Amino acid sequence: MNQFNFDELSNLARLDPQSFFDLRSKTIRSAILTIGEVSPKLGALQDQIDEIRARTVTPQASLAAITALLEQRMVELKEAIASARAVLNPDIKTQSPGFKCID
């Protein structure tokens, strides 16, 4: 399967769940490897997501836990950007979380 085909994937998931998850994993890993330098970090994040999906009981619980994880990662990214900006240009003040310049 070279392109995303929802009907094909849906049928595969219904008829052969193991093959579906194998294909899903292979596709995700291939996409991550194309990212380059940040591939290890993105791979680690995907591992965390897969772990959450495996240990949660319902899709809703998975969604809530994955959303919380991604929200935390966004906070960390915003803090890293603010720190980098402060180092690169200490005259510019930033305000978290929107990074709006203030006088």
mmCIF file of N, CA, C and O in Angstrom:
data_model
loop_
_atom_site.group_PDB
_atom_site.id
_atom_site.type_symbol
_atom_site.label_atom_id
_atom_site.label_comp_id
_atom_site.label_asym_id
_atom_site.label_seq_id
_atom_site.Cartn_x
_atom_site.Cartn_y
_atom_site.Cartn_z
ATOM 1 N N MET A 1 0.840 -1.171 0.000
ATOM 2 C CA MET A 1 0.000 0.000 0.000
ATOM 3 C C MET A 1 0.890 1.242 0.000
ATOM 4 O O MET A 1 1.587 1.509 0.957
ATOM 5 N N ASN A 2 0.849 1.999 -1.090
ATOM 6 C CA ASN A 2 1.710 3.168 -1.219
ATOM 7 C C ASN A 2 1.028 4.446 -0.753
ATOM 8 O O ASN A 2 1.703 5.394 -0.404
ATOM 9 N N GLN A 3 -0.283 4.492 -0.791
ATOM 10 C CA GLN A 3 -1.008 5.674 -0.365
ATOM 11 C C GLN A 3 -1.990 5.283 0.718
ATOM 12 O O GLN A 3 -2.406 4.132 0.835
ATOM 13 N N PHE A 4 -2.382 6.288 1.484
ATOM 14 C CA PHE A 4 -3.371 6.061 2.534
ATOM 15 C C PHE A 4 -4.715 5.763 1.895
ATOM 16 O O PHE A 4 -5.225 6.541 1.095
ATOM 17 N N ASN A 5 -5.287 4.629 2.210
ATOM 18 C CA ASN A 5 -6.605 4.243 1.725
ATOM 19 C C ASN A 5 -7.407 3.807 2.942
ATOM 20 O O ASN A 5 -7.200 2.711 3.476
ATOM 21 N N PHE A 6 -8.305 4.665 3.381
ATOM 22 C CA PHE A 6 -9.043 4.411 4.609
ATOM 23 C C PHE A 6 -9.797 3.091 4.558
ATOM 24 O O PHE A 6 -9.756 2.312 5.519
ATOM 25 N N ASP A 7 -10.492 2.831 3.454
ATOM 26 C CA ASP A 7 -11.278 1.600 3.354
ATOM 27 C C ASP A 7 -10.390 0.366 3.451
ATOM 28 O O ASP A 7 -10.724 -0.604 4.137
ATOM 29 N N GLU A 8 -9.251 0.413 2.782
ATOM 30 C CA GLU A 8 -8.316 -0.716 2.822
ATOM 31 C C GLU A 8 -7.789 -0.935 4.241
ATOM 32 O O GLU A 8 -7.739 -2.063 4.734
ATOM 33 N N LEU A 9 -7.399 0.151 4.901
ATOM 34 C CA LEU A 9 -6.892 0.038 6.272
ATOM 35 C C LEU A 9 -7.981 -0.411 7.239
ATOM 36 O O LEU A 9 -7.728 -1.211 8.142
ATOM 37 N N SER A 10 -9.172 0.102 7.051
ATOM 38 C CA SER A 10 -10.291 -0.293 7.910
ATOM 39 C C SER A 10 -10.584 -1.781 7.770
ATOM 40 O O SER A 10 -10.795 -2.485 8.770
ATOM 41 N N ASN A 11 -10.587 -2.259 6.551
ATOM 42 C CA ASN A 11 -10.806 -3.693 6.320
ATOM 43 C C ASN A 11 -9.687 -4.526 6.924
ATOM 44 O O ASN A 11 -9.936 -5.567 7.540
ATOM 45 N N LEU A 12 -8.453 -4.074 6.745
ATOM 46 C CA LEU A 12 -7.320 -4.801 7.312
ATOM 47 C C LEU A 12 -7.419 -4.846 8.834
ATOM 48 O O LEU A 12 -7.199 -5.900 9.449
ATOM 49 N N ALA A 13 -7.782 -3.731 9.455
ATOM 50 C CA ALA A 13 -7.913 -3.691 10.917
ATOM 51 C C ALA A 13 -9.000 -4.646 11.396
ATOM 52 O O ALA A 13 -8.855 -5.296 12.426
ATOM 53 N N ARG A 14 -10.075 -4.713 10.657
ATOM 54 C CA ARG A 14 -11.185 -5.579 11.049
ATOM 55 C C ARG A 14 -10.867 -7.060 10.812
ATOM 56 O O ARG A 14 -11.163 -7.908 11.656
ATOM 57 N N LEU A 15 -10.232 -7.368 9.680
ATOM 58 C CA LEU A 15 -10.007 -8.757 9.300
ATOM 59 C C LEU A 15 -8.711 -9.350 9.851
ATOM 60 O O LEU A 15 -8.644 -10.550 10.110
ATOM 61 N N ASP A 16 -7.695 -8.510 9.986
ATOM 62 C CA ASP A 16 -6.392 -8.994 10.433
ATOM 63 C C ASP A 16 -5.714 -7.917 11.290
ATOM 64 O O ASP A 16 -4.812 -7.215 10.825
ATOM 65 N N PRO A 17 -6.177 -7.768 12.538
ATOM 66 C CA PRO A 17 -5.663 -6.691 13.390
ATOM 67 C C PRO A 17 -4.140 -6.694 13.544
ATOM 68 O O PRO A 17 -3.517 -5.627 13.548
ATOM 69 N N GLN A 18 -3.532 -7.859 13.641
ATOM 70 C CA GLN A 18 -2.078 -7.903 13.807
ATOM 71 C C GLN A 18 -1.366 -7.325 12.589
ATOM 72 O O GLN A 18 -0.417 -6.546 12.724
ATOM 73 N N SER A 19 -1.824 -7.681 11.403
ATOM 74 C CA SER A 19 -1.222 -7.122 10.186
ATOM 75 C C SER A 19 -1.441 -5.616 10.118
ATOM 76 O O SER A 19 -0.556 -4.874 9.678
ATOM 77 N N PHE A 20 -2.612 -5.161 10.552
ATOM 78 C CA PHE A 20 -2.890 -3.728 10.582
ATOM 79 C C PHE A 20 -1.893 -3.010 11.491
ATOM 80 O O PHE A 20 -1.300 -2.007 11.099
ATOM 81 N N PHE A 21 -1.702 -3.525 12.709
ATOM 82 C CA PHE A 21 -0.788 -2.869 13.645
ATOM 83 C C PHE A 21 0.664 -2.959 13.179
ATOM 84 O O PHE A 21 1.445 -2.033 13.387
ATOM 85 N N ASP A 22 1.020 -4.061 12.515
ATOM 86 C CA ASP A 22 2.374 -4.165 11.955
ATOM 87 C C ASP A 22 2.586 -3.114 10.864
ATOM 88 O O ASP A 22 3.619 -2.444 10.838
ATOM 89 N N LEU A 23 1.596 -2.963 9.986
ATOM 90 C CA LEU A 23 1.683 -1.968 8.918
ATOM 91 C C LEU A 23 1.698 -0.558 9.498
ATOM 92 O O LEU A 23 2.477 0.303 9.066
ATOM 93 N N ARG A 24 0.871 -0.323 10.493
ATOM 94 C CA ARG A 24 0.813 0.982 11.156
ATOM 95 C C ARG A 24 2.177 1.334 11.744
ATOM 96 O O ARG A 24 2.701 2.421 11.531
ATOM 97 N N SER A 25 2.755 0.391 12.468
ATOM 98 C CA SER A 25 4.056 0.617 13.092
ATOM 99 C C SER A 25 5.137 0.879 12.044
ATOM 100 O O SER A 25 5.937 1.806 12.180
ATOM 101 N N LYS A 26 5.155 0.087 11.006
ATOM 102 C CA LYS A 26 6.148 0.247 9.937
ATOM 103 C C LYS A 26 5.991 1.605 9.257
ATOM 104 O O LYS A 26 6.982 2.289 8.992
ATOM 105 N N THR A 27 4.765 2.010 8.997
ATOM 106 C CA THR A 27 4.505 3.292 8.338
ATOM 107 C C THR A 27 4.942 4.459 9.216
ATOM 108 O O THR A 27 5.582 5.409 8.742
ATOM 109 N N ILE A 28 4.624 4.381 10.501
ATOM 110 C CA ILE A 28 5.013 5.446 11.432
ATOM 111 C C ILE A 28 6.532 5.523 11.531
ATOM 112 O O ILE A 28 7.118 6.614 11.465
ATOM 113 N N ARG A 29 7.192 4.400 11.682
ATOM 114 C CA ARG A 29 8.660 4.388 11.792
ATOM 115 C C ARG A 29 9.314 4.939 10.528
ATOM 116 O O ARG A 29 10.299 5.683 10.602
ATOM 117 N N SER A 30 8.777 4.582 9.376
ATOM 118 C CA SER A 30 9.320 5.101 8.113
ATOM 119 C C SER A 30 9.176 6.613 8.044
ATOM 120 O O SER A 30 10.103 7.317 7.624
ATOM 121 N N ALA A 31 8.031 7.113 8.459
ATOM 122 C CA ALA A 31 7.809 8.565 8.451
ATOM 123 C C ALA A 31 8.767 9.261 9.413
ATOM 124 O O ALA A 31 9.341 10.307 9.086
ATOM 125 N N ILE A 32 8.953 8.684 10.575
ATOM 126 C CA ILE A 32 9.859 9.271 11.565
ATOM 127 C C ILE A 32 11.285 9.323 11.036
ATOM 128 O O ILE A 32 11.989 10.317 11.219
ATOM 129 N N LEU A 33 11.719 8.286 10.353
ATOM 130 C CA LEU A 33 13.086 8.248 9.830
ATOM 131 C C LEU A 33 13.333 9.308 8.764
ATOM 132 O O LEU A 33 14.473 9.739 8.577
ATOM 133 N N THR A 34 12.282 9.763 8.092
ATOM 134 C CA THR A 34 12.459 10.791 7.069
ATOM 135 C C THR A 34 12.685 12.170 7.673
ATOM 136 O O THR A 34 13.113 13.083 6.971
ATOM 137 N N ILE A 35 12.432 12.328 8.967
ATOM 138 C CA ILE A 35 12.553 13.629 9.623
ATOM 139 C C ILE A 35 14.013 14.052 9.755
ATOM 140 O O ILE A 35 14.329 15.223 9.720
ATOM 141 N N GLY A 36 14.890 13.082 9.920
ATOM 142 C CA GLY A 36 16.310 13.403 10.012
ATOM 143 C C GLY A 36 16.804 13.541 11.433
ATOM 144 O O GLY A 36 16.619 12.649 12.259
ATOM 145 N N GLU A 37 17.387 14.680 11.721
ATOM 146 C CA GLU A 37 18.092 14.929 12.982
ATOM 147 C C GLU A 37 17.241 14.700 14.229
ATOM 148 O O GLU A 37 17.748 14.246 15.250
ATOM 149 N N VAL A 38 15.967 15.012 14.168
ATOM 150 C CA VAL A 38 15.109 14.863 15.346
ATOM 151 C C VAL A 38 14.417 13.499 15.413
ATOM 152 O O VAL A 38 13.597 13.268 16.294
ATOM 153 N N SER A 39 14.779 12.611 14.499
ATOM 154 C CA SER A 39 14.150 11.285 14.479
ATOM 155 C C SER A 39 14.199 10.551 15.811
ATOM 156 O O SER A 39 13.190 9.975 16.223
ATOM 157 N N PRO A 40 15.343 10.541 16.521
ATOM 158 C CA PRO A 40 15.366 9.822 17.804
ATOM 159 C C PRO A 40 14.356 10.374 18.818
ATOM 160 O O PRO A 40 13.680 9.614 19.500
ATOM 161 N N LYS A 41 14.252 11.693 18.888
ATOM 162 C CA LYS A 41 13.302 12.284 19.834
ATOM 163 C C LYS A 41 11.866 11.989 19.425
ATOM 164 O O LYS A 41 11.021 11.685 20.267
ATOM 165 N N LEU A 42 11.596 12.074 18.129
ATOM 166 C CA LEU A 42 10.254 11.787 17.652
ATOM 167 C C LEU A 42 9.926 10.308 17.838
ATOM 168 O O LEU A 42 8.802 9.951 18.203
ATOM 169 N N GLY A 43 10.916 9.452 17.640
ATOM 170 C CA GLY A 43 10.729 8.018 17.876
ATOM 171 C C GLY A 43 10.428 7.730 19.335
ATOM 172 O O GLY A 43 9.569 6.904 19.658
ATOM 173 N N ALA A 44 11.116 8.415 20.232
ATOM 174 C CA ALA A 44 10.869 8.235 21.668
ATOM 175 C C ALA A 44 9.466 8.712 22.032
ATOM 176 O O ALA A 44 8.776 8.074 22.838
ATOM 177 N N LEU A 45 9.033 9.818 21.423
ATOM 178 C CA LEU A 45 7.675 10.297 21.667
ATOM 179 C C LEU A 45 6.649 9.288 21.170
ATOM 180 O O LEU A 45 5.668 8.996 21.857
ATOM 181 N N GLN A 46 6.888 8.719 19.997
ATOM 182 C CA GLN A 46 5.965 7.706 19.469
ATOM 183 C C GLN A 46 5.935 6.488 20.384
ATOM 184 O O GLN A 46 4.873 5.896 20.610
ATOM 185 N N ASP A 47 7.078 6.118 20.935
ATOM 186 C CA ASP A 47 7.115 4.997 21.883
ATOM 187 C C ASP A 47 6.244 5.293 23.102
ATOM 188 O O ASP A 47 5.526 4.418 23.587
ATOM 189 N N GLN A 48 6.317 6.533 23.597
ATOM 190 C CA GLN A 48 5.478 6.916 24.742
ATOM 191 C C GLN A 48 4.002 6.843 24.372
ATOM 192 O O GLN A 48 3.180 6.364 25.168
ATOM 193 N N ILE A 49 3.668 7.301 23.181
ATOM 194 C CA ILE A 49 2.272 7.253 22.729
ATOM 195 C C ILE A 49 1.800 5.810 22.626
ATOM 196 O O ILE A 49 0.704 5.464 23.083
ATOM 197 N N ASP A 50 2.635 4.954 22.036
ATOM 198 C CA ASP A 50 2.270 3.536 21.916
ATOM 199 C C ASP A 50 2.101 2.886 23.282
ATOM 200 O O ASP A 50 1.202 2.061 23.485
ATOM 201 N N GLU A 51 2.954 3.257 24.235
ATOM 202 C CA GLU A 51 2.842 2.716 25.592
ATOM 203 C C GLU A 51 1.523 3.141 26.234
ATOM 204 O O GLU A 51 0.845 2.332 26.883
ATOM 205 N N ILE A 52 1.165 4.391 26.056
ATOM 206 C CA ILE A 52 -0.109 4.884 26.598
ATOM 207 C C ILE A 52 -1.272 4.119 25.976
ATOM 208 O O ILE A 52 -2.177 3.669 26.681
ATOM 209 N N ARG A 53 -1.231 3.953 24.679
ATOM 210 C CA ARG A 53 -2.320 3.233 23.996
ATOM 211 C C ARG A 53 -2.425 1.789 24.490
ATOM 212 O O ARG A 53 -3.517 1.249 24.621
ATOM 213 N N ALA A 54 -1.288 1.178 24.788
ATOM 214 C CA ALA A 54 -1.284 -0.214 25.228
ATOM 215 C C ALA A 54 -1.816 -0.375 26.651
ATOM 216 O O ALA A 54 -2.443 -1.387 26.972
ATOM 217 N N ARG A 55 -1.583 0.618 27.505
ATOM 218 C CA ARG A 55 -1.944 0.445 28.919
ATOM 219 C C ARG A 55 -3.297 1.033 29.292
ATOM 220 O O ARG A 55 -3.790 0.777 30.387
ATOM 221 N N THR A 56 -3.887 1.837 28.412
ATOM 222 C CA THR A 56 -5.193 2.420 28.734
ATOM 223 C C THR A 56 -6.310 1.479 28.290
ATOM 224 O O THR A 56 -6.151 0.704 27.351
ATOM 225 N N VAL A 57 -7.414 1.575 28.999
ATOM 226 C CA VAL A 57 -8.512 0.633 28.799
ATOM 227 C C VAL A 57 -9.434 1.039 27.652
ATOM 228 O O VAL A 57 -9.916 0.183 26.921
ATOM 229 N N THR A 58 -9.640 2.331 27.476
ATOM 230 C CA THR A 58 -10.583 2.796 26.459
ATOM 231 C C THR A 58 -9.905 3.786 25.513
ATOM 232 O O THR A 58 -8.906 4.420 25.874
ATOM 233 N N PRO A 59 -10.457 3.939 24.319
ATOM 234 C CA PRO A 59 -9.924 4.959 23.408
ATOM 235 C C PRO A 59 -9.995 6.366 24.011
ATOM 236 O O PRO A 59 -9.094 7.179 23.790
ATOM 237 N N GLN A 60 -11.027 6.633 24.786
ATOM 238 C CA GLN A 60 -11.163 7.950 25.419
ATOM 239 C C GLN A 60 -10.036 8.186 26.428
ATOM 240 O O GLN A 60 -9.483 9.286 26.506
ATOM 241 N N ALA A 61 -9.699 7.162 27.189
ATOM 242 C CA ALA A 61 -8.606 7.284 28.154
ATOM 243 C C ALA A 61 -7.279 7.484 27.427
ATOM 244 O O ALA A 61 -6.435 8.277 27.859
ATOM 245 N N SER A 62 -7.098 6.786 26.315
ATOM 246 C CA SER A 62 -5.883 6.965 25.512
ATOM 247 C C SER A 62 -5.789 8.388 25.005
ATOM 248 O O SER A 62 -4.733 9.030 25.102
ATOM 249 N N LEU A 63 -6.886 8.891 24.475
ATOM 250 C CA LEU A 63 -6.898 10.253 23.950
ATOM 251 C C LEU A 63 -6.565 11.273 25.030
ATOM 252 O O LEU A 63 -5.747 12.172 24.813
ATOM 253 N N ALA A 64 -7.164 11.115 26.200
ATOM 254 C CA ALA A 64 -6.901 12.050 27.296
ATOM 255 C C ALA A 64 -5.433 12.002 27.721
ATOM 256 O O ALA A 64 -4.803 13.045 27.919
ATOM 257 N N ALA A 65 -4.888 10.814 27.848
ATOM 258 C CA ALA A 65 -3.499 10.674 28.286
ATOM 259 C C ALA A 65 -2.520 11.182 27.222
ATOM 260 O O ALA A 65 -1.530 11.846 27.548
ATOM 261 N N ILE A 66 -2.782 10.892 25.959
ATOM 262 C CA ILE A 66 -1.903 11.354 24.885
ATOM 263 C C ILE A 66 -1.987 12.868 24.756
ATOM 264 O O ILE A 66 -0.966 13.543 24.561
ATOM 265 N N THR A 67 -3.184 13.415 24.895
ATOM 266 C CA THR A 67 -3.345 14.870 24.848
ATOM 267 C C THR A 67 -2.556 15.538 25.970
ATOM 268 O O THR A 67 -1.864 16.539 25.752
ATOM 269 N N ALA A 68 -2.630 14.983 27.169
ATOM 270 C CA ALA A 68 -1.869 15.535 28.300
ATOM 271 C C ALA A 68 -0.368 15.474 28.025
ATOM 272 O O ALA A 68 0.366 16.432 28.308
ATOM 273 N N LEU A 69 0.097 14.362 27.466
ATOM 274 C CA LEU A 69 1.515 14.221 27.125
ATOM 275 C C LEU A 69 1.938 15.281 26.113
ATOM 276 O O LEU A 69 2.956 15.949 26.287
ATOM 277 N N LEU A 70 1.150 15.458 25.066
ATOM 278 C CA LEU A 70 1.497 16.427 24.034
ATOM 279 C C LEU A 70 1.411 17.858 24.542
ATOM 280 O O LEU A 70 2.234 18.701 24.166
ATOM 281 N N GLU A 71 0.449 18.132 25.416
ATOM 282 C CA GLU A 71 0.372 19.460 26.024
ATOM 283 C C GLU A 71 1.628 19.752 26.846
ATOM 284 O O GLU A 71 2.176 20.857 26.789
ATOM 285 N N GLN A 72 2.091 18.768 27.594
ATOM 286 C CA GLN A 72 3.308 18.944 28.384
ATOM 287 C C GLN A 72 4.508 19.183 27.476
ATOM 288 O O GLN A 72 5.351 20.039 27.752
ATOM 289 N N ARG A 73 4.582 18.446 26.384
ATOM 290 C CA ARG A 73 5.681 18.639 25.435
ATOM 291 C C ARG A 73 5.635 20.036 24.832
ATOM 292 O O ARG A 73 6.670 20.663 24.611
ATOM 293 N N MET A 74 4.441 20.554 24.568
ATOM 294 C CA MET A 74 4.320 21.909 24.023
ATOM 295 C C MET A 74 4.791 22.948 25.035
ATOM 296 O O MET A 74 5.466 23.917 24.669
ATOM 297 N N VAL A 75 4.449 22.754 26.297
ATOM 298 C CA VAL A 75 4.918 23.661 27.349
ATOM 299 C C VAL A 75 6.443 23.651 27.396
ATOM 300 O O VAL A 75 7.091 24.704 27.456
ATOM 301 N N GLU A 76 7.030 22.469 27.356
ATOM 302 C CA GLU A 76 8.490 22.351 27.380
ATOM 303 C C GLU A 76 9.123 23.032 26.165
ATOM 304 O O GLU A 76 10.153 23.707 26.290
ATOM 305 N N LEU A 77 8.507 22.875 25.004
ATOM 306 C CA LEU A 77 9.021 23.506 23.799
ATOM 307 C C LEU A 77 8.935 25.029 23.894
ATOM 308 O O LEU A 77 9.889 25.741 23.560
ATOM 309 N N LYS A 78 7.816 25.535 24.385
ATOM 310 C CA LYS A 78 7.667 26.983 24.562
ATOM 311 C C LYS A 78 8.715 27.529 25.527
ATOM 312 O O LYS A 78 9.289 28.593 25.293
ATOM 313 N N GLU A 79 8.971 26.798 26.609
ATOM 314 C CA GLU A 79 9.981 27.234 27.572
ATOM 315 C C GLU A 79 11.375 27.233 26.953
ATOM 316 O O GLU A 79 12.174 28.144 27.187
ATOM 317 N N ALA A 80 11.666 26.233 26.145
ATOM 318 C CA ALA A 80 12.972 26.164 25.478
ATOM 319 C C ALA A 80 13.129 27.309 24.484
ATOM 320 O O ALA A 80 14.209 27.917 24.392
ATOM 321 N N ILE A 81 12.065 27.619 23.764
ATOM 322 C CA ILE A 81 12.118 28.735 22.815
ATOM 323 C C ILE A 81 12.323 30.047 23.559
ATOM 324 O O ILE A 81 13.134 30.887 23.155
ATOM 325 N N ALA A 82 11.602 30.229 24.653
ATOM 326 C CA ALA A 82 11.750 31.459 25.445
ATOM 327 C C ALA A 82 13.172 31.587 25.985
ATOM 328 O O ALA A 82 13.766 32.673 25.952
ATOM 329 N N SER A 83 13.744 30.496 26.451
ATOM 330 C CA SER A 83 15.119 30.514 26.960
ATOM 331 C C SER A 83 16.111 30.864 25.852
ATOM 332 O O SER A 83 17.027 31.658 26.054
ATOM 333 N N ALA A 84 15.911 30.266 24.688
ATOM 334 C CA ALA A 84 16.803 30.541 23.563
ATOM 335 C C ALA A 84 16.694 31.998 23.133
ATOM 336 O O ALA A 84 17.707 32.650 22.867
ATOM 337 N N ARG A 85 15.490 32.516 23.103
ATOM 338 C CA ARG A 85 15.303 33.923 22.736
ATOM 339 C C ARG A 85 15.982 34.841 23.746
ATOM 340 O O ARG A 85 16.577 35.842 23.371
ATOM 341 N N ALA A 86 15.872 34.506 25.001
ATOM 342 C CA ALA A 86 16.473 35.332 26.047
ATOM 343 C C ALA A 86 17.995 35.354 25.914
ATOM 344 O O ALA A 86 18.633 36.381 26.136
ATOM 345 N N VAL A 87 18.563 34.219 25.549
ATOM 346 C CA VAL A 87 20.016 34.141 25.389
ATOM 347 C C VAL A 87 20.457 34.878 24.118
ATOM 348 O O VAL A 87 21.431 35.624 24.130
ATOM 349 N N LEU A 88 19.712 34.674 23.036
ATOM 350 C CA LEU A 88 20.092 35.270 21.761
ATOM 351 C C LEU A 88 19.857 36.772 21.708
ATOM 352 O O LEU A 88 20.593 37.493 21.048
ATOM 353 N N ASN A 89 18.831 37.239 22.400
ATOM 354 C CA ASN A 89 18.533 38.660 22.387
ATOM 355 C C ASN A 89 17.946 39.058 23.733
ATOM 356 O O ASN A 89 16.728 39.143 23.896
ATOM 357 N N PRO A 90 18.805 39.331 24.701
ATOM 358 C CA PRO A 90 18.327 39.625 26.055
ATOM 359 C C PRO A 90 17.514 40.921 26.155
ATOM 360 O O PRO A 90 16.822 41.137 27.136
ATOM 361 N N ASP A 91 17.557 41.771 25.125
ATOM 362 C CA ASP A 91 16.789 43.015 25.156
ATOM 363 C C ASP A 91 15.304 42.783 24.878
ATOM 364 O O ASP A 91 14.479 43.627 25.206
ATOM 365 N N ILE A 92 14.978 41.658 24.256
ATOM 366 C CA ILE A 92 13.580 41.352 23.954
ATOM 367 C C ILE A 92 12.995 40.579 25.120
ATOM 368 O O ILE A 92 13.520 39.549 25.532
ATOM 369 N N LYS A 93 11.908 41.100 25.652
ATOM 370 C CA LYS A 93 11.223 40.413 26.745
ATOM 371 C C LYS A 93 10.112 39.563 26.153
ATOM 372 O O LYS A 93 9.411 39.979 25.243
ATOM 373 N N THR A 94 9.960 38.371 26.692
ATOM 374 C CA THR A 94 8.893 37.493 26.219
ATOM 375 C C THR A 94 7.975 37.169 27.361
ATOM 376 O O THR A 94 8.361 37.171 28.521
ATOM 377 N N GLN A 95 6.768 36.899 26.990
ATOM 378 C CA GLN A 95 5.753 36.546 27.976
ATOM 379 C C GLN A 95 5.208 35.175 27.611
ATOM 380 O O GLN A 95 4.744 34.970 26.502
ATOM 381 N N SER A 96 5.279 34.245 28.506
ATOM 382 C CA SER A 96 4.767 32.911 28.245
ATOM 383 C C SER A 96 3.265 32.914 28.533
ATOM 384 O O SER A 96 2.797 33.606 29.417
ATOM 385 N N PRO A 97 2.447 32.150 27.813
ATOM 386 C CA PRO A 97 2.804 31.197 26.769
ATOM 387 C C PRO A 97 2.762 31.771 25.363
ATOM 388 O O PRO A 97 3.154 31.105 24.419
ATOM 389 N N GLY A 98 2.302 32.995 25.174
ATOM 390 C CA GLY A 98 2.128 33.493 23.832
ATOM 391 C C GLY A 98 3.347 34.128 23.211
ATOM 392 O O GLY A 98 3.350 34.444 22.033
ATOM 393 N N PHE A 99 4.398 34.344 23.968
ATOM 394 C CA PHE A 99 5.620 34.957 23.490
ATOM 395 C C PHE A 99 5.381 36.322 22.877
ATOM 396 O O PHE A 99 5.945 36.682 21.880
ATOM 397 N N LYS A 100 4.485 37.079 23.475
ATOM 398 C CA LYS A 100 4.221 38.411 22.996
ATOM 399 C C LYS A 100 5.271 39.357 23.586
ATOM 400 O O LYS A 100 5.604 39.277 24.760
ATOM 401 N N CYS A 101 5.774 40.237 22.782
ATOM 402 C CA CYS A 101 6.744 41.213 23.267
ATOM 403 C C CYS A 101 6.021 42.256 24.102
ATOM 404 O O CYS A 101 4.933 42.702 23.744
ATOM 405 N N ILE A 102 6.617 42.618 25.212
ATOM 406 C CA ILE A 102 6.040 43.643 26.069
ATOM 407 C C ILE A 102 7.051 44.756 26.249
ATOM 408 O O ILE A 102 8.248 44.541 26.163
ATOM 409 N N ASP A 103 6.564 45.937 26.489
ATOM 410 C CA ASP A 103 7.467 47.079 26.682
ATOM 411 C C ASP A 103 7.775 47.287 28.132
ATOM 412 O O ASP A 103 7.098 46.972 29.016
#
